[in-house]
Amino acid sequence: MSPSTPPPPPLAGRRIRAAVIGTGAIGRGSHLPALQQLAAEGETEVVAAVDIDAKAVETFCAEGGVPHAYTDLERMLAEQRPDLVTICTPPTLHREQSVAALRAGAWVWCEKPPVPTLADYDAVQAQEGAESGPYSSIVFQHRFGSGTRHVRRLLAEGALGRPLVAHCQTTWYRDTAYYAVPWRGRWRTEGGGPAMGHGIHQMDLLLDLLGPWSEVRAMAGRLVHDVETEDVSTALLRFENGTMATVVNSVLSPDEVSRIRIDCERATVELTHLYGHSNADWRITPAPDATGDEVAAWRDFGPDVPSSHLAQLRELVACMRAGQRPRSSGADGRTSLELITSLYKSAFTDTTVVRGEIGPGDPYYTALHGGAAGWAPAGAATPAEVSA
């Protein structure tokens, strides 16, 4: 928080003042409805929205009942002093906007991909509050909901035995018209290919379920689309607990699916969906020696709470009121970005990359293409130039 900016008033006993940054599809379709639902429950109030397109933000506010429309983020922060800023803009803007909000004393809830590089992520984290916030968290809504909560507990308690083998699959389809949009398929503006922009949700969920990874070996290809980034990647992943996993991210697959499968000693647990899941999308297949009572308990997911922005926002608001760091922030929010960065480094250097090896001085810390020949955009520094 800037020394000249007074702290916002305490959160106890009042609604949390929220502002939406970016009034495109994700802001209109996911963030605003979640905030409005919590407003109906007395938890939040949406006080402002910001967009560089004056007409777009005015329409957003008029249709959504938001009182103040802005085209200048700093002015909005100074005048409205929101407690929470939700960021729904392209990845290249996330660092600057997150830092501005944190300095103004607002908590941040930022869409994925969080930022284009680990260097950007660490710069945002450096602006967080020391003990009770404000904190910056990433929208990883697939972690939230009753299905994920139930399976995470089964795995953590060892009810299914040791996890042994896992598969993580994001195989989607994007045609040439999708990549005709100028900012797509480019490192600087989209942040990466399907590993970064599409598969990040399933990889993050896999990490949330299985814990820390230890090493990755990957390949990436540009098989169809005329883009800077990859359009398909595959990886072999080892976890600290010994689990071995395969990861596939594609935008070349007409039969679209998002899938996670974990084979444990006593059961296989599998999630199959596309853009969101409920209890019915999870399946648990017991080993032959499992008892009926065990299987019944494993399959009892409780009341259905689908994965959603709303489910994550509820938990974030509770953390704000308690002054506690939310999930998918700090080191926890960094883990999927570190895996994706390591996947790219492994693919482009033909080496195994271990967790924790990419830091300041490594070319992949500041650019996901790492300056690799055949992958870096024209004019990008080579790895040798970066490390010199």
mmCIF file of C-alpha atoms in Angstrom:
data_model
loop_
_atom_site.group_PDB
_atom_site.id
_atom_site.type_symbol
_atom_site.label_atom_id
_atom_site.label_comp_id
_atom_site.label_asym_id
_atom_site.label_seq_id
_atom_site.Cartn_x
_atom_site.Cartn_y
_atom_site.Cartn_z
ATOM 1 C CA MET A 1 0.000 0.000 0.000
ATOM 2 C CA SER A 2 1.328 3.439 -0.885
ATOM 3 C CA PRO A 3 2.309 5.532 2.186
ATOM 4 C CA SER A 4 -0.060 8.264 0.938
ATOM 5 C CA THR A 5 -3.033 5.933 0.615
ATOM 6 C CA PRO A 6 -5.116 5.581 3.800
ATOM 7 C CA PRO A 7 -6.096 2.012 4.669
ATOM 8 C CA PRO A 8 -9.648 0.957 3.845
ATOM 9 C CA PRO A 9 -12.034 0.691 6.806
ATOM 10 C CA PRO A 10 -12.258 -2.657 8.648
ATOM 11 C CA LEU A 11 -14.346 -5.374 6.995
ATOM 12 C CA ALA A 12 -16.221 -6.472 10.100
ATOM 13 C CA GLY A 13 -19.924 -5.673 10.092
ATOM 14 C CA ARG A 14 -20.174 -4.324 6.550
ATOM 15 C CA ARG A 15 -20.314 -5.436 2.947
ATOM 16 C CA ILE A 16 -17.088 -5.966 1.039
ATOM 17 C CA ARG A 17 -16.732 -3.287 -1.628
ATOM 18 C CA ALA A 18 -15.728 -4.900 -4.936
ATOM 19 C CA ALA A 19 -14.680 -3.581 -8.343
ATOM 20 C CA VAL A 20 -14.448 -5.474 -11.639
ATOM 21 C CA ILE A 21 -11.533 -4.701 -13.971
ATOM 22 C CA GLY A 22 -12.278 -5.717 -17.554
ATOM 23 C CA THR A 23 -15.881 -5.951 -18.743
ATOM 24 C CA GLY A 24 -15.540 -8.656 -21.401
ATOM 25 C CA ALA A 25 -17.064 -12.121 -21.438
ATOM 26 C CA ILE A 26 -15.438 -13.460 -18.261
ATOM 27 C CA GLY A 27 -16.273 -10.315 -16.291
ATOM 28 C CA ARG A 28 -19.897 -10.296 -17.474
ATOM 29 C CA GLY A 29 -20.470 -14.032 -17.415
ATOM 30 C CA SER A 30 -18.631 -15.218 -14.297
ATOM 31 C CA HIS A 31 -17.273 -12.507 -11.994
ATOM 32 C CA LEU A 32 -20.249 -10.162 -11.892
ATOM 33 C CA PRO A 33 -22.852 -12.924 -11.345
ATOM 34 C CA ALA A 34 -20.794 -14.383 -8.490
ATOM 35 C CA LEU A 35 -20.418 -10.978 -6.872
ATOM 36 C CA GLN A 36 -24.141 -10.272 -7.352
ATOM 37 C CA GLN A 37 -25.092 -13.555 -5.695
ATOM 38 C CA LEU A 38 -22.978 -12.694 -2.652
ATOM 39 C CA ALA A 39 -24.459 -9.196 -2.715
ATOM 40 C CA ALA A 40 -27.914 -10.768 -2.475
ATOM 41 C CA GLU A 41 -26.653 -12.608 0.613
ATOM 42 C CA GLY A 42 -25.384 -9.387 2.185
ATOM 43 C CA GLU A 43 -21.676 -10.125 1.743
ATOM 44 C CA THR A 44 -20.568 -7.822 -1.083
ATOM 45 C CA GLU A 45 -21.492 -4.767 -3.095
ATOM 46 C CA VAL A 46 -20.101 -4.022 -6.561
ATOM 47 C CA VAL A 47 -19.158 -0.353 -6.453
ATOM 48 C CA ALA A 48 -17.312 0.131 -9.757
ATOM 49 C CA ALA A 49 -16.074 -1.325 -13.015
ATOM 50 C CA VAL A 50 -13.118 -0.342 -15.184
ATOM 51 C CA ASP A 51 -12.460 -0.821 -18.890
ATOM 52 C CA ILE A 52 -10.456 1.114 -21.475
ATOM 53 C CA ASP A 53 -13.569 1.064 -23.678
ATOM 54 C CA ALA A 54 -15.848 3.745 -22.250
ATOM 55 C CA LYS A 55 -18.952 2.482 -24.034
ATOM 56 C CA ALA A 56 -18.321 -1.104 -22.911
ATOM 57 C CA VAL A 57 -17.912 -0.205 -19.241
ATOM 58 C CA GLU A 58 -20.948 2.096 -19.279
ATOM 59 C CA THR A 59 -23.069 -0.680 -20.761
ATOM 60 C CA PHE A 60 -21.675 -3.181 -18.222
ATOM 61 C CA CYS A 61 -22.564 -0.884 -15.329
ATOM 62 C CA ALA A 62 -26.004 -0.023 -16.672
ATOM 63 C CA GLU A 63 -26.951 -3.656 -17.243
ATOM 64 C CA GLY A 64 -25.380 -4.904 -14.026
ATOM 65 C CA GLY A 65 -26.536 -2.169 -11.662
ATOM 66 C CA VAL A 66 -22.969 -1.036 -10.939
ATOM 67 C CA PRO A 67 -22.945 2.636 -9.849
ATOM 68 C CA HIS A 68 -19.561 3.861 -11.098
ATOM 69 C CA ALA A 69 -17.920 3.368 -14.507
ATOM 70 C CA TYR A 70 -14.255 4.216 -15.067
ATOM 71 C CA THR A 71 -11.677 4.059 -17.826
ATOM 72 C CA ASP A 72 -8.802 4.804 -15.419
ATOM 73 C CA LEU A 73 -7.835 2.172 -12.833
ATOM 74 C CA GLU A 74 -5.800 4.461 -10.581
ATOM 75 C CA ARG A 75 -8.611 7.000 -10.410
ATOM 76 C CA MET A 76 -11.120 4.305 -9.506
ATOM 77 C CA LEU A 77 -8.868 2.956 -6.756
ATOM 78 C CA ALA A 78 -8.381 6.441 -5.285
ATOM 79 C CA GLU A 79 -12.037 7.462 -5.437
ATOM 80 C CA GLN A 80 -13.841 4.205 -4.588
ATOM 81 C CA ARG A 81 -11.252 2.499 -2.345
ATOM 82 C CA PRO A 82 -12.544 -1.034 -3.001
ATOM 83 C CA ASP A 83 -11.717 -3.874 -0.633
ATOM 84 C CA LEU A 84 -11.568 -6.389 -3.493
ATOM 85 C CA VAL A 85 -10.577 -6.004 -7.131
ATOM 86 C CA THR A 86 -11.379 -8.792 -9.596
ATOM 87 C CA ILE A 87 -9.188 -8.740 -12.704
ATOM 88 C CA CYS A 88 -10.661 -10.011 -15.984
ATOM 89 C CA THR A 89 -8.194 -8.551 -18.485
ATOM 90 C CA PRO A 90 -5.571 -10.175 -20.788
ATOM 91 C CA PRO A 91 -2.544 -11.728 -19.002
ATOM 92 C CA THR A 92 -0.094 -8.984 -20.031
ATOM 93 C CA LEU A 93 -2.024 -6.489 -17.874
ATOM 94 C CA HIS A 94 -2.313 -8.647 -14.760
ATOM 95 C CA ARG A 95 0.983 -7.670 -13.122
ATOM 96 C CA GLU A 96 0.498 -3.908 -13.430
ATOM 97 C CA GLN A 97 -3.153 -4.000 -12.374
ATOM 98 C CA SER A 98 -2.563 -6.397 -9.458
ATOM 99 C CA VAL A 99 0.283 -4.278 -8.107
ATOM 100 C CA ALA A 100 -1.815 -1.101 -8.364
ATOM 101 C CA ALA A 101 -4.702 -2.706 -6.479
ATOM 102 C CA LEU A 102 -2.491 -4.161 -3.738
ATOM 103 C CA ARG A 103 -0.742 -0.820 -3.237
ATOM 104 C CA ALA A 104 -4.162 0.772 -2.811
ATOM 105 C CA GLY A 105 -4.993 -1.728 -0.063
ATOM 106 C CA ALA A 106 -7.343 -3.949 -2.083
ATOM 107 C CA TRP A 107 -7.304 -7.728 -2.199
ATOM 108 C CA VAL A 108 -6.962 -9.142 -5.719
ATOM 109 C CA TRP A 109 -8.754 -12.004 -7.448
ATOM 110 C CA CYS A 110 -7.129 -12.419 -10.847
ATOM 111 C CA GLU A 111 -8.142 -14.582 -13.795
ATOM 112 C CA LYS A 112 -5.819 -17.241 -15.143
ATOM 113 C CA PRO A 113 -3.212 -17.280 -16.566
ATOM 114 C CA PRO A 114 -2.069 -15.324 -13.508
ATOM 115 C CA VAL A 115 0.794 -13.446 -15.216
ATOM 116 C CA PRO A 116 3.068 -14.282 -18.171
ATOM 117 C CA THR A 117 6.149 -15.277 -16.125
ATOM 118 C CA LEU A 118 7.422 -16.330 -12.716
ATOM 119 C CA ALA A 119 9.258 -13.005 -12.484
ATOM 120 C CA ASP A 120 5.922 -11.201 -12.859
ATOM 121 C CA TYR A 121 4.289 -13.449 -10.261
ATOM 122 C CA ASP A 122 7.034 -12.789 -7.716
ATOM 123 C CA ALA A 123 6.779 -9.043 -8.349
ATOM 124 C CA VAL A 124 3.072 -9.131 -7.529
ATOM 125 C CA GLN A 125 3.667 -11.172 -4.373
ATOM 126 C CA ALA A 126 6.228 -8.613 -3.189
ATOM 127 C CA GLN A 127 3.382 -6.079 -2.882
ATOM 128 C CA GLU A 128 1.213 -8.212 -0.591
ATOM 129 C CA GLY A 129 0.531 -7.425 3.034
ATOM 130 C CA ALA A 130 2.847 -9.073 5.542
ATOM 131 C CA GLU A 131 0.388 -10.816 7.856
ATOM 132 C CA SER A 132 -3.348 -10.278 7.271
ATOM 133 C CA GLY A 133 -3.410 -9.058 3.678
ATOM 134 C CA PRO A 134 -4.185 -7.698 1.266
ATOM 135 C CA TYR A 135 -3.354 -10.823 -0.764
ATOM 136 C CA SER A 136 -3.548 -11.623 -4.455
ATOM 137 C CA SER A 137 -5.161 -14.924 -5.474
ATOM 138 C CA ILE A 138 -5.743 -16.617 -8.827
ATOM 139 C CA VAL A 139 -9.049 -17.839 -10.252
ATOM 140 C CA PHE A 140 -8.661 -21.638 -10.148
ATOM 141 C CA GLN A 141 -12.340 -22.467 -9.682
ATOM 142 C CA HIS A 142 -11.910 -26.156 -10.551
ATOM 143 C CA ARG A 143 -10.296 -26.648 -7.120
ATOM 144 C CA PHE A 144 -13.527 -25.652 -5.445
ATOM 145 C CA GLY A 145 -16.850 -27.428 -5.016
ATOM 146 C CA SER A 146 -18.001 -30.585 -3.244
ATOM 147 C CA GLY A 147 -16.432 -33.106 -5.631
ATOM 148 C CA THR A 148 -12.895 -31.790 -5.370
ATOM 149 C CA ARG A 149 -13.238 -31.297 -1.613
ATOM 150 C CA HIS A 150 -14.355 -34.906 -1.115
ATOM 151 C CA VAL A 151 -11.645 -36.462 -3.284
ATOM 152 C CA ARG A 152 -8.938 -34.254 -1.785
ATOM 153 C CA ARG A 153 -9.942 -35.471 1.672
ATOM 154 C CA LEU A 154 -9.946 -39.153 0.602
ATOM 155 C CA LEU A 155 -6.448 -38.783 -0.834
ATOM 156 C CA ALA A 156 -5.097 -36.796 2.117
ATOM 157 C CA GLU A 157 -6.437 -39.339 4.634
ATOM 158 C CA GLY A 158 -5.098 -42.290 2.631
ATOM 159 C CA ALA A 159 -8.562 -43.842 2.351
ATOM 160 C CA LEU A 160 -7.859 -44.971 -1.213
ATOM 161 C CA GLY A 161 -4.296 -46.090 -0.496
ATOM 162 C CA ARG A 162 -1.211 -44.545 -2.043
ATOM 163 C CA PRO A 163 -1.718 -42.696 -5.342
ATOM 164 C CA LEU A 164 0.409 -44.443 -7.965
ATOM 165 C CA VAL A 165 -0.438 -43.422 -11.537
ATOM 166 C CA ALA A 166 -2.199 -40.303 -12.823
ATOM 167 C CA HIS A 167 -3.376 -38.843 -16.119
ATOM 168 C CA CYS A 168 -4.188 -35.189 -16.724
ATOM 169 C CA GLN A 169 -5.814 -34.338 -20.034
ATOM 170 C CA THR A 170 -7.006 -31.071 -21.556
ATOM 171 C CA THR A 171 -7.699 -31.927 -25.184
ATOM 172 C CA TRP A 172 -9.754 -29.176 -26.762
ATOM 173 C CA TYR A 173 -10.295 -27.836 -30.286
ATOM 174 C CA ARG A 174 -9.560 -24.344 -31.596
ATOM 175 C CA ASP A 175 -9.860 -23.562 -35.308
ATOM 176 C CA THR A 176 -8.017 -21.063 -37.498
ATOM 177 C CA ALA A 177 -10.659 -18.395 -36.836
ATOM 178 C CA TYR A 178 -9.796 -18.558 -33.131
ATOM 179 C CA TYR A 179 -6.157 -17.726 -33.894
ATOM 180 C CA ALA A 180 -7.118 -14.970 -36.351
ATOM 181 C CA VAL A 181 -7.581 -12.749 -33.279
ATOM 182 C CA PRO A 182 -4.248 -10.833 -33.282
ATOM 183 C CA TRP A 183 -3.293 -11.380 -29.639
ATOM 184 C CA ARG A 184 -3.796 -15.148 -29.616
ATOM 185 C CA GLY A 185 -0.979 -17.593 -30.148
ATOM 186 C CA ARG A 186 1.653 -15.020 -29.171
ATOM 187 C CA TRP A 187 3.918 -15.221 -26.146
ATOM 188 C CA ARG A 188 3.656 -11.554 -25.215
ATOM 189 C CA THR A 189 -0.111 -11.251 -25.364
ATOM 190 C CA GLU A 190 -1.552 -14.723 -24.673
ATOM 191 C CA GLY A 191 1.250 -15.842 -22.382
ATOM 192 C CA GLY A 192 1.615 -19.307 -23.937
ATOM 193 C CA GLY A 193 -0.167 -22.023 -25.874
ATOM 194 C CA PRO A 194 -2.572 -24.673 -24.550
ATOM 195 C CA ALA A 195 -0.291 -25.549 -21.628
ATOM 196 C CA MET A 196 -0.628 -22.006 -20.278
ATOM 197 C CA GLY A 197 -3.978 -20.815 -21.553
ATOM 198 C CA HIS A 198 -6.096 -23.978 -21.565
ATOM 199 C CA GLY A 199 -4.579 -26.869 -19.608
ATOM 200 C CA ILE A 200 -3.596 -24.763 -16.602
ATOM 201 C CA HIS A 201 -6.899 -25.510 -14.823
ATOM 202 C CA GLN A 202 -6.557 -29.314 -14.939
ATOM 203 C CA MET A 203 -2.839 -29.201 -14.093
ATOM 204 C CA ASP A 204 -3.570 -26.938 -11.139
ATOM 205 C CA LEU A 205 -6.306 -29.313 -9.960
ATOM 206 C CA LEU A 206 -3.958 -32.297 -10.284
ATOM 207 C CA LEU A 207 -1.363 -30.501 -8.147
ATOM 208 C CA ASP A 208 -4.024 -29.547 -5.618
ATOM 209 C CA LEU A 209 -5.022 -33.217 -5.267
ATOM 210 C CA LEU A 210 -1.573 -34.850 -5.307
ATOM 211 C CA GLY A 211 0.705 -32.256 -3.728
ATOM 212 C CA PRO A 212 4.171 -31.092 -4.780
ATOM 213 C CA TRP A 213 5.727 -32.329 -8.023
ATOM 214 C CA SER A 214 9.444 -33.088 -8.237
ATOM 215 C CA GLU A 215 10.454 -33.342 -11.925
ATOM 216 C CA VAL A 216 9.051 -33.016 -15.440
ATOM 217 C CA ARG A 217 10.097 -34.153 -18.900
ATOM 218 C CA ALA A 218 8.121 -32.683 -21.812
ATOM 219 C CA MET A 219 7.680 -32.238 -25.548
ATOM 220 C CA ALA A 220 5.849 -29.469 -27.418
ATOM 221 C CA GLY A 221 4.787 -29.139 -31.017
ATOM 222 C CA ARG A 222 3.342 -26.678 -33.486
ATOM 223 C CA LEU A 223 1.466 -29.162 -35.649
ATOM 224 C CA VAL A 224 -1.407 -27.199 -37.220
ATOM 225 C CA HIS A 225 -1.606 -23.516 -36.359
ATOM 226 C CA ASP A 226 0.655 -20.700 -37.583
ATOM 227 C CA VAL A 227 1.440 -19.305 -34.146
ATOM 228 C CA GLU A 228 4.456 -18.443 -31.982
ATOM 229 C CA THR A 229 3.462 -20.796 -29.179
ATOM 230 C CA GLU A 230 2.829 -24.545 -29.221
ATOM 231 C CA ASP A 231 -0.559 -26.010 -30.127
ATOM 232 C CA VAL A 232 0.080 -29.333 -28.336
ATOM 233 C CA SER A 233 2.310 -30.550 -25.507
ATOM 234 C CA THR A 234 2.861 -33.777 -23.606
ATOM 235 C CA ALA A 235 4.728 -34.325 -20.366
ATOM 236 C CA LEU A 236 5.837 -36.980 -17.918
ATOM 237 C CA LEU A 237 5.557 -35.801 -14.341
ATOM 238 C CA ARG A 238 6.834 -37.259 -11.075
ATOM 239 C CA PHE A 239 5.443 -36.175 -7.714
ATOM 240 C CA GLU A 240 7.237 -36.042 -4.379
ATOM 241 C CA ASN A 241 4.966 -38.819 -3.112
ATOM 242 C CA GLY A 242 6.164 -41.059 -5.956
ATOM 243 C CA THR A 243 3.103 -40.787 -8.200
ATOM 244 C CA MET A 244 3.944 -40.830 -11.902
ATOM 245 C CA ALA A 245 1.680 -38.875 -14.262
ATOM 246 C CA THR A 246 1.143 -38.080 -17.913
ATOM 247 C CA VAL A 247 -0.082 -34.644 -18.976
ATOM 248 C CA VAL A 248 -1.525 -33.779 -22.404
ATOM 249 C CA ASN A 249 -2.594 -30.289 -23.488
ATOM 250 C CA SER A 250 -4.017 -29.784 -26.976
ATOM 251 C CA VAL A 251 -6.121 -27.440 -29.082
ATOM 252 C CA LEU A 252 -6.180 -29.973 -31.946
ATOM 253 C CA SER A 253 -8.776 -32.414 -30.590
ATOM 254 C CA PRO A 254 -12.322 -32.402 -32.078
ATOM 255 C CA ASP A 255 -13.580 -34.714 -29.318
ATOM 256 C CA GLU A 256 -13.073 -32.221 -26.509
ATOM 257 C CA VAL A 257 -12.619 -33.357 -22.914
ATOM 258 C CA SER A 258 -11.005 -32.353 -19.622
ATOM 259 C CA ARG A 259 -10.027 -35.381 -17.565
ATOM 260 C CA ILE A 260 -8.091 -36.336 -14.461
ATOM 261 C CA ARG A 261 -7.592 -39.957 -13.440
ATOM 262 C CA ILE A 262 -5.684 -41.135 -10.370
ATOM 263 C CA ASP A 263 -5.032 -44.838 -9.806
ATOM 264 C CA CYS A 264 -4.493 -45.555 -6.113
ATOM 265 C CA GLU A 265 -3.774 -48.840 -4.330
ATOM 266 C CA ARG A 266 -7.436 -49.415 -3.438
ATOM 267 C CA ALA A 267 -9.408 -47.474 -6.049
ATOM 268 C CA THR A 268 -9.295 -45.394 -9.209
ATOM 269 C CA VAL A 269 -10.807 -41.930 -9.042
ATOM 270 C CA GLU A 270 -11.672 -40.170 -12.287
ATOM 271 C CA LEU A 271 -13.103 -36.782 -13.233
ATOM 272 C CA THR A 272 -14.432 -36.280 -16.767
ATOM 273 C CA HIS A 273 -15.976 -32.968 -17.845
ATOM 274 C CA LEU A 274 -15.199 -30.001 -20.094
ATOM 275 C CA TYR A 275 -15.360 -26.542 -18.508
ATOM 276 C CA GLY A 276 -16.700 -27.313 -15.032
ATOM 277 C CA HIS A 277 -17.768 -30.235 -12.862
ATOM 278 C CA SER A 278 -20.323 -31.413 -10.335
ATOM 279 C CA ASN A 279 -20.523 -34.542 -8.163
ATOM 280 C CA ALA A 280 -21.921 -36.567 -11.074
ATOM 281 C CA ASP A 281 -18.732 -35.986 -13.108
ATOM 282 C CA TRP A 282 -16.606 -37.925 -10.604
ATOM 283 C CA ARG A 283 -16.353 -41.724 -10.641
ATOM 284 C CA ILE A 284 -14.678 -44.015 -8.102
ATOM 285 C CA THR A 285 -13.903 -47.601 -9.132
ATOM 286 C CA PRO A 286 -12.851 -49.792 -6.181
ATOM 287 C CA ALA A 287 -10.250 -52.538 -6.217
ATOM 288 C CA PRO A 288 -11.700 -56.079 -5.946
ATOM 289 C CA ASP A 289 -10.940 -56.399 -2.232
ATOM 290 C CA ALA A 290 -12.707 -53.185 -1.160
ATOM 291 C CA THR A 291 -15.654 -53.662 1.188
ATOM 292 C CA GLY A 292 -19.159 -52.424 0.522
ATOM 293 C CA ASP A 293 -19.088 -49.983 3.434
ATOM 294 C CA GLU A 294 -15.812 -48.491 2.239
ATOM 295 C CA VAL A 295 -17.075 -48.033 -1.292
ATOM 296 C CA ALA A 296 -20.303 -46.444 -0.069
ATOM 297 C CA ALA A 297 -18.326 -43.927 1.995
ATOM 298 C CA TRP A 298 -15.996 -43.167 -0.927
ATOM 299 C CA ARG A 299 -18.932 -42.499 -3.220
ATOM 300 C CA ASP A 300 -20.818 -40.295 -0.749
ATOM 301 C CA PHE A 301 -19.927 -36.823 -2.032
ATOM 302 C CA GLY A 302 -22.604 -35.091 0.015
ATOM 303 C CA PRO A 303 -24.726 -32.190 -1.268
ATOM 304 C CA ASP A 304 -23.692 -31.137 -4.743
ATOM 305 C CA VAL A 305 -21.723 -27.880 -4.956
ATOM 306 C CA PRO A 306 -20.448 -27.534 -8.550
ATOM 307 C CA SER A 307 -17.049 -26.041 -9.258
ATOM 308 C CA SER A 308 -17.567 -22.366 -10.041
ATOM 309 C CA HIS A 309 -16.343 -18.834 -9.587
ATOM 310 C CA LEU A 310 -19.006 -18.478 -6.899
ATOM 311 C CA ALA A 311 -17.651 -21.409 -4.891
ATOM 312 C CA GLN A 312 -14.156 -19.929 -4.886
ATOM 313 C CA LEU A 313 -15.361 -16.396 -4.211
ATOM 314 C CA ARG A 314 -17.276 -17.557 -1.119
ATOM 315 C CA GLU A 315 -14.063 -18.933 0.353
ATOM 316 C CA LEU A 316 -12.091 -15.834 -0.634
ATOM 317 C CA VAL A 317 -14.564 -13.518 1.076
ATOM 318 C CA ALA A 318 -14.423 -15.646 4.236
ATOM 319 C CA CYS A 319 -10.611 -15.387 4.184
ATOM 320 C CA MET A 320 -10.821 -11.619 3.735
ATOM 321 C CA ARG A 321 -13.019 -11.287 6.779
ATOM 322 C CA ALA A 322 -10.683 -13.518 8.798
ATOM 323 C CA GLY A 323 -7.519 -11.801 7.547
ATOM 324 C CA GLN A 324 -6.207 -15.157 6.312
ATOM 325 C CA ARG A 325 -4.302 -16.015 3.144
ATOM 326 C CA PRO A 326 -6.691 -17.735 0.706
ATOM 327 C CA ARG A 327 -5.925 -20.827 -1.304
ATOM 328 C CA SER A 328 -4.495 -20.278 -4.808
ATOM 329 C CA SER A 329 -2.426 -17.352 -3.571
ATOM 330 C CA GLY A 330 1.232 -16.993 -2.597
ATOM 331 C CA ALA A 331 3.289 -20.167 -2.942
ATOM 332 C CA ASP A 332 0.113 -22.190 -3.459
ATOM 333 C CA GLY A 333 -0.965 -20.046 -6.399
ATOM 334 C CA ARG A 334 2.539 -20.133 -7.895
ATOM 335 C CA THR A 335 2.833 -23.914 -8.150
ATOM 336 C CA SER A 336 0.958 -24.436 -11.443
ATOM 337 C CA LEU A 337 2.779 -21.527 -13.121
ATOM 338 C CA GLU A 338 6.108 -23.026 -12.039
ATOM 339 C CA LEU A 339 5.104 -26.402 -13.472
ATOM 340 C CA ILE A 340 4.065 -24.856 -16.790
ATOM 341 C CA THR A 341 7.288 -22.836 -16.975
ATOM 342 C CA SER A 342 9.273 -26.000 -16.292
ATOM 343 C CA LEU A 343 7.252 -27.899 -18.915
ATOM 344 C CA TYR A 344 8.215 -25.323 -21.529
ATOM 345 C CA LYS A 345 11.864 -25.332 -20.478
ATOM 346 C CA SER A 346 11.992 -29.110 -20.630
ATOM 347 C CA ALA A 347 10.335 -29.204 -24.058
ATOM 348 C CA PHE A 348 12.528 -26.492 -25.570
ATOM 349 C CA THR A 349 15.837 -27.691 -24.079
ATOM 350 C CA ASP A 350 15.220 -31.459 -24.245
ATOM 351 C CA THR A 351 16.111 -31.888 -20.578
ATOM 352 C CA THR A 352 14.460 -32.986 -17.345
ATOM 353 C CA VAL A 353 13.585 -29.992 -15.149
ATOM 354 C CA VAL A 354 13.292 -30.286 -11.373
ATOM 355 C CA ARG A 355 11.030 -28.181 -9.194
ATOM 356 C CA GLY A 356 12.749 -25.085 -7.861
ATOM 357 C CA GLU A 357 15.462 -24.878 -10.501
ATOM 358 C CA ILE A 358 14.028 -21.885 -12.391
ATOM 359 C CA GLY A 359 14.813 -18.601 -10.687
ATOM 360 C CA PRO A 360 16.384 -15.187 -11.350
ATOM 361 C CA GLY A 361 19.084 -15.511 -13.995
ATOM 362 C CA ASP A 362 17.368 -18.389 -15.770
ATOM 363 C CA PRO A 363 15.988 -17.221 -19.155
ATOM 364 C CA TYR A 364 12.718 -19.068 -18.490
ATOM 365 C CA TYR A 365 12.148 -17.028 -15.318
ATOM 366 C CA THR A 366 11.430 -13.934 -17.432
ATOM 367 C CA ALA A 367 10.049 -15.505 -20.650
ATOM 368 C CA LEU A 368 8.243 -18.801 -21.052
ATOM 369 C CA HIS A 369 9.904 -19.375 -24.440
ATOM 370 C CA GLY A 370 13.300 -18.813 -22.790
ATOM 371 C CA GLY A 371 14.678 -17.380 -26.017
ATOM 372 C CA ALA A 372 14.785 -20.890 -27.484
ATOM 373 C CA ALA A 373 15.571 -21.150 -31.186
ATOM 374 C CA GLY A 374 12.448 -21.858 -33.202
ATOM 375 C CA TRP A 375 10.149 -20.786 -30.377
ATOM 376 C CA ALA A 376 11.116 -17.272 -29.338
ATOM 377 C CA PRO A 377 9.504 -14.384 -31.248
ATOM 378 C CA ALA A 378 11.729 -12.364 -33.569
ATOM 379 C CA GLY A 379 14.050 -10.067 -31.641
ATOM 380 C CA ALA A 380 13.850 -11.969 -28.359
ATOM 381 C CA ALA A 381 17.054 -12.401 -26.425
ATOM 382 C CA THR A 382 18.746 -15.777 -26.590
ATOM 383 C CA PRO A 383 19.412 -17.741 -23.365
ATOM 384 C CA ALA A 384 23.097 -16.815 -23.621
ATOM 385 C CA GLU A 385 22.251 -13.112 -23.880
ATOM 386 C CA VAL A 386 19.879 -13.292 -20.917
ATOM 387 C CA SER A 387 22.441 -14.989 -18.657
ATOM 388 C CA ALA A 388 25.360 -12.768 -19.747
#
